[in-house]
């Protein structure tokens, strides 16, 4: 079945460091790909998405490119801030489907 | 406008008891989803409603779990004969229609003692 695998956390970085959180997926067809973020004490929020191969999703300085050849959707940010500390979830939605399939989440902690 | 709301925010129950968890979606959203998130894991899909009908219930773990959405708005997730393994955060999400962005509620933390 379809699945998402993320790099394990926690990830601890200093402010202004470069961030990469790896995400790979297994899916039939052409899924849409998402990154969700869960800030401490808050609900899940959509961070960015890409709906087809080679699309780049971006938001709040974060970027991820849908790579069909490597079945990957890695999240990157050039300079993290303390306020980026949160848990990040990679997810896919099957083509024509409604449900989301999530990875296990990666906790990011950014120190001043 | 108001987001997705879920009640209660926390529920503690004894093993073997029955519980109901409520979800109020964003007004006008036709699609509603239930997910379950265990500690340290990502959310796992349970069931999806399009309008009043369950369009996909493939994620319900067994027949102790049931969900309804009788008027196409509020949904209730019902768990019979609760077990300690049911302890998790139950998340509800809604979207304008299938395929649109899903907006998540804050979740109900269920603890079965």
CSV table of C-alpha atoms in Angstrom, one decimal:
chain,number,residue,atom,x,y,z
A,1,UNK,CA,0.0,0.0,0.0
A,2,UNK,CA,0.9,3.7,-0.1
A,3,UNK,CA,3.3,5.0,2.5
A,4,UNK,CA,5.5,7.9,3.6
A,5,UNK,CA,8.8,7.7,5.3
A,6,UNK,CA,10.5,10.6,7.1
A,7,UNK,CA,13.9,11.0,8.6
A,8,UNK,CA,13.7,10.5,12.3
A,9,UNK,CA,14.0,13.3,14.8
A,10,UNK,CA,14.5,15.1,16.9
A,11,UNK,CA,16.5,17.5,14.8
A,12,UNK,CA,18.3,20.3,16.8
A,13,UNK,CA,19.7,23.3,14.9
A,14,UNK,CA,21.1,26.7,15.8
A,15,UNK,CA,19.3,29.7,14.6
A,16,UNK,CA,20.1,30.6,10.9
A,17,UNK,CA,21.2,27.1,10.1
A,18,UNK,CA,20.2,25.3,7.0
A,19,UNK,CA,17.4,22.7,7.4
A,20,UNK,CA,16.6,19.6,5.4
A,21,UNK,CA,14.0,17.0,6.5
A,22,UNK,CA,14.0,14.0,4.2
A,23,UNK,CA,10.7,12.5,3.0
A,24,UNK,CA,10.3,9.6,0.6
A,25,UNK,CA,7.0,8.0,-0.5
A,26,UNK,CA,5.6,4.8,-2.0
A,27,UNK,CA,2.5,5.2,-4.1
A,28,UNK,CA,0.7,4.0,-7.2
A,29,UNK,CA,-0.4,6.6,-9.6
A,30,UNK,CA,0.3,10.3,-9.2
A,31,UNK,CA,-0.3,11.4,-5.6
A,32,UNK,CA,-0.3,14.9,-4.3
A,33,UNK,CA,2.4,15.7,-1.7
A,34,UNK,CA,2.2,17.8,1.4
A,35,UNK,CA,4.1,19.1,4.4
A,36,UNK,CA,2.1,19.8,7.5
A,37,UNK,CA,3.4,21.5,10.7
A,38,UNK,CA,2.3,21.2,14.3
A,39,UNK,CA,3.5,24.0,16.5
A,40,UNK,CA,3.5,23.4,20.3
A,41,UNK,CA,-0.1,23.4,21.6
A,42,UNK,CA,-1.6,24.0,18.2
A,43,UNK,CA,-3.4,21.9,15.6
A,44,UNK,CA,-2.0,20.6,12.3
A,45,UNK,CA,-1.6,23.3,9.6
A,46,UNK,CA,-0.8,22.9,6.0
A,47,UNK,CA,2.7,24.3,5.3
A,48,UNK,CA,3.1,23.6,1.5
A,49,UNK,CA,2.0,21.3,-1.2
A,50,UNK,CA,2.8,20.0,-4.7
A,51,UNK,CA,0.4,18.2,-6.9
A,52,UNK,CA,2.6,17.0,-9.8
A,53,UNK,CA,6.1,16.0,-10.6
A,54,UNK,CA,8.7,18.8,-10.6
A,55,UNK,CA,6.3,21.2,-8.8
A,56,UNK,CA,7.9,23.2,-6.0
A,57,UNK,CA,5.8,24.1,-3.0
A,58,UNK,CA,6.9,27.0,-0.9
A,59,UNK,CA,5.7,29.0,2.1
A,60,UNK,CA,7.3,31.0,5.0
A,61,UNK,CA,10.7,30.4,3.5
A,62,UNK,CA,10.3,26.6,3.4
A,63,UNK,CA,10.5,24.8,0.0
A,64,UNK,CA,10.0,21.2,-1.2
A,65,UNK,CA,10.2,19.8,-4.8
A,66,UNK,CA,8.2,16.8,-5.9
A,67,UNK,CA,10.7,14.4,-7.4
A,68,UNK,CA,9.1,11.5,-9.1
A,69,UNK,CA,12.3,9.9,-10.2
A,70,UNK,CA,13.5,9.6,-6.6
A,71,UNK,CA,10.0,9.5,-5.0
A,72,UNK,CA,11.0,12.2,-2.6
A,73,UNK,CA,9.7,15.5,-1.3
A,74,UNK,CA,12.4,16.8,1.0
A,75,UNK,CA,11.7,20.0,3.1
A,76,UNK,CA,14.3,22.7,3.1
A,77,UNK,CA,14.8,26.1,4.6
A,78,UNK,CA,17.8,28.3,4.2
A,79,UNK,CA,17.9,29.9,7.6
A,80,UNK,CA,15.7,28.6,10.4
A,81,UNK,CA,14.4,30.7,13.3
A,82,UNK,CA,13.5,29.7,16.9
A,83,UNK,CA,9.8,30.1,15.9
A,84,UNK,CA,10.2,27.2,13.4
A,85,UNK,CA,10.5,24.8,16.3
A,86,UNK,CA,7.6,22.3,15.7
A,87,UNK,CA,6.8,18.9,14.5
A,88,UNK,CA,6.8,18.5,10.7
A,89,UNK,CA,4.8,15.8,8.9
A,90,UNK,CA,5.1,14.8,5.3
A,91,UNK,CA,2.0,13.4,3.7
A,92,UNK,CA,0.5,12.1,0.5
A,93,UNK,CA,-3.0,12.1,-0.9
A,94,UNK,CA,-3.7,9.4,-3.4
A,95,UNK,CA,-4.8,10.5,-6.9
A,96,UNK,CA,-8.5,11.2,-6.8
A,97,UNK,CA,-8.6,10.1,-3.2
A,98,UNK,CA,-9.5,12.2,-0.1
A,99,UNK,CA,-7.6,10.7,2.8
A,100,UNK,CA,-4.1,11.7,3.7
A,101,UNK,CA,-1.3,9.2,4.5
A,102,UNK,CA,1.2,10.7,6.9
A,103,UNK,CA,4.8,10.0,7.8
A,104,UNK,CA,5.7,9.6,11.5
A,105,UNK,CA,6.7,13.2,11.9
A,106,UNK,CA,10.1,14.9,12.6
A,107,UNK,CA,10.5,17.2,15.6
A,108,UNK,CA,12.6,20.3,15.0
A,109,UNK,CA,14.1,22.3,17.8
A,110,UNK,CA,15.9,25.5,16.9
A,111,UNK,CA,18.2,27.1,19.6
A,112,UNK,CA,19.0,30.8,19.8
B,1,UNK,CA,-14.4,32.5,10.5
B,2,UNK,CA,-14.6,29.6,12.9
B,3,UNK,CA,-12.3,26.7,12.3
B,4,UNK,CA,-12.9,23.0,13.0
B,5,UNK,CA,-13.8,22.4,16.6
B,6,UNK,CA,-13.8,19.2,18.6
B,7,UNK,CA,-15.3,18.3,21.9
B,8,UNK,CA,-14.3,17.3,24.5
B,9,UNK,CA,-10.6,18.4,24.4
B,10,UNK,CA,-9.7,15.6,26.8
B,11,UNK,CA,-11.6,12.5,27.8
B,12,UNK,CA,-10.5,9.9,30.4
B,13,UNK,CA,-12.5,6.7,30.5
B,14,UNK,CA,-12.2,3.3,32.0
B,15,UNK,CA,-11.5,0.2,30.0
B,16,UNK,CA,-14.7,-1.3,28.6
B,17,UNK,CA,-16.7,2.0,28.6
B,18,UNK,CA,-18.4,3.7,25.6
B,19,UNK,CA,-17.2,7.1,24.4
B,20,UNK,CA,-18.4,9.6,21.9
B,21,UNK,CA,-16.2,12.2,20.3
B,22,UNK,CA,-17.7,15.2,18.5
B,23,UNK,CA,-16.5,17.2,15.5
B,24,UNK,CA,-17.9,20.5,14.2
B,25,UNK,CA,-16.5,21.2,10.7
B,26,UNK,CA,-16.1,24.5,9.0
B,27,UNK,CA,-19.5,25.7,7.8
B,28,UNK,CA,-20.1,24.6,4.2
B,29,UNK,CA,-17.4,21.9,4.1
B,30,UNK,CA,-18.9,18.8,2.6
B,31,UNK,CA,-16.0,16.5,3.3
B,32,UNK,CA,-15.1,15.4,6.8
B,33,UNK,CA,-12.3,13.1,8.0
B,34,UNK,CA,-11.3,11.4,11.2
B,35,UNK,CA,-7.7,10.5,12.0
B,36,UNK,CA,-6.0,8.9,15.0
B,37,UNK,CA,-2.6,10.0,16.2
B,38,UNK,CA,-0.7,7.9,18.7
B,39,UNK,CA,2.2,9.3,20.7
B,40,UNK,CA,5.2,9.9,18.5
B,41,UNK,CA,3.4,8.9,15.3
B,42,UNK,CA,1.8,10.6,12.4
B,43,UNK,CA,-2.0,10.7,12.1
B,44,UNK,CA,-3.6,7.6,10.7
B,45,UNK,CA,-6.8,7.8,8.6
B,46,UNK,CA,-10.0,6.3,10.1
B,47,UNK,CA,-13.0,7.4,8.0
B,48,UNK,CA,-14.1,9.9,5.5
B,49,UNK,CA,-17.5,11.4,4.9
B,50,UNK,CA,-18.8,13.1,1.8
B,51,UNK,CA,-22.0,14.7,2.9
B,52,UNK,CA,-23.9,12.3,5.1
B,53,UNK,CA,-22.4,9.1,3.8
B,54,UNK,CA,-19.2,7.4,4.7
B,55,UNK,CA,-17.3,7.3,1.5
B,56,UNK,CA,-14.3,5.4,2.9
B,57,UNK,CA,-14.2,3.7,6.2
B,58,UNK,CA,-11.2,1.5,5.4
B,59,UNK,CA,-9.2,2.9,8.3
B,60,UNK,CA,-11.6,1.9,11.1
B,61,UNK,CA,-9.6,-0.7,13.1
B,62,UNK,CA,-12.5,-3.0,14.1
B,63,UNK,CA,-16.2,-3.0,14.6
B,64,UNK,CA,-15.9,-1.3,18.0
B,65,UNK,CA,-15.4,2.0,16.1
B,66,UNK,CA,-18.3,3.7,14.3
B,67,UNK,CA,-18.9,7.2,13.1
B,68,UNK,CA,-22.0,9.1,11.9
B,69,UNK,CA,-22.7,12.4,10.2
B,70,UNK,CA,-26.5,12.4,10.0
B,71,UNK,CA,-27.1,15.9,8.7
B,72,UNK,CA,-23.9,16.4,6.7
B,73,UNK,CA,-22.4,18.7,9.2
B,74,UNK,CA,-21.5,17.6,12.8
B,75,UNK,CA,-19.9,14.1,13.1
B,76,UNK,CA,-19.6,11.8,16.0
B,77,UNK,CA,-17.0,9.1,16.4
B,78,UNK,CA,-18.2,6.3,18.7
B,79,UNK,CA,-16.0,3.8,20.4
B,80,UNK,CA,-17.6,0.8,22.2
B,81,UNK,CA,-15.9,-1.4,24.8
B,82,UNK,CA,-12.8,0.9,24.9
B,83,UNK,CA,-9.4,-0.7,25.3
B,84,UNK,CA,-6.2,0.8,26.6
B,85,UNK,CA,-4.8,0.6,23.1
B,86,UNK,CA,-7.5,3.1,22.0
B,87,UNK,CA,-5.6,5.8,23.9
B,88,UNK,CA,-4.6,8.5,21.3
B,89,UNK,CA,-5.4,11.9,20.0
B,90,UNK,CA,-8.4,11.8,17.7
B,91,UNK,CA,-8.3,14.4,15.0
B,92,UNK,CA,-11.0,15.7,12.8
B,93,UNK,CA,-10.5,17.6,9.5
B,94,UNK,CA,-12.8,19.1,7.0
B,95,UNK,CA,-12.5,20.3,3.4
B,96,UNK,CA,-14.7,22.2,1.0
B,97,UNK,CA,-14.9,19.1,-1.1
B,98,UNK,CA,-12.8,16.0,-1.7
B,99,UNK,CA,-9.4,17.0,-3.0
B,100,UNK,CA,-9.4,20.5,-1.4
B,101,UNK,CA,-7.2,21.5,1.5
B,102,UNK,CA,-8.0,19.7,4.8
B,103,UNK,CA,-8.3,21.9,7.9
B,104,UNK,CA,-7.7,20.2,11.2
B,105,UNK,CA,-9.3,20.6,14.5
B,106,UNK,CA,-7.3,20.7,17.8
B,107,UNK,CA,-8.1,17.0,18.5
B,108,UNK,CA,-9.6,15.1,21.4
B,109,UNK,CA,-7.1,13.4,23.7
B,110,UNK,CA,-8.6,10.0,24.8
B,111,UNK,CA,-7.1,8.2,27.7
B,112,UNK,CA,-8.4,4.7,28.5
B,113,UNK,CA,-7.4,3.6,32.0
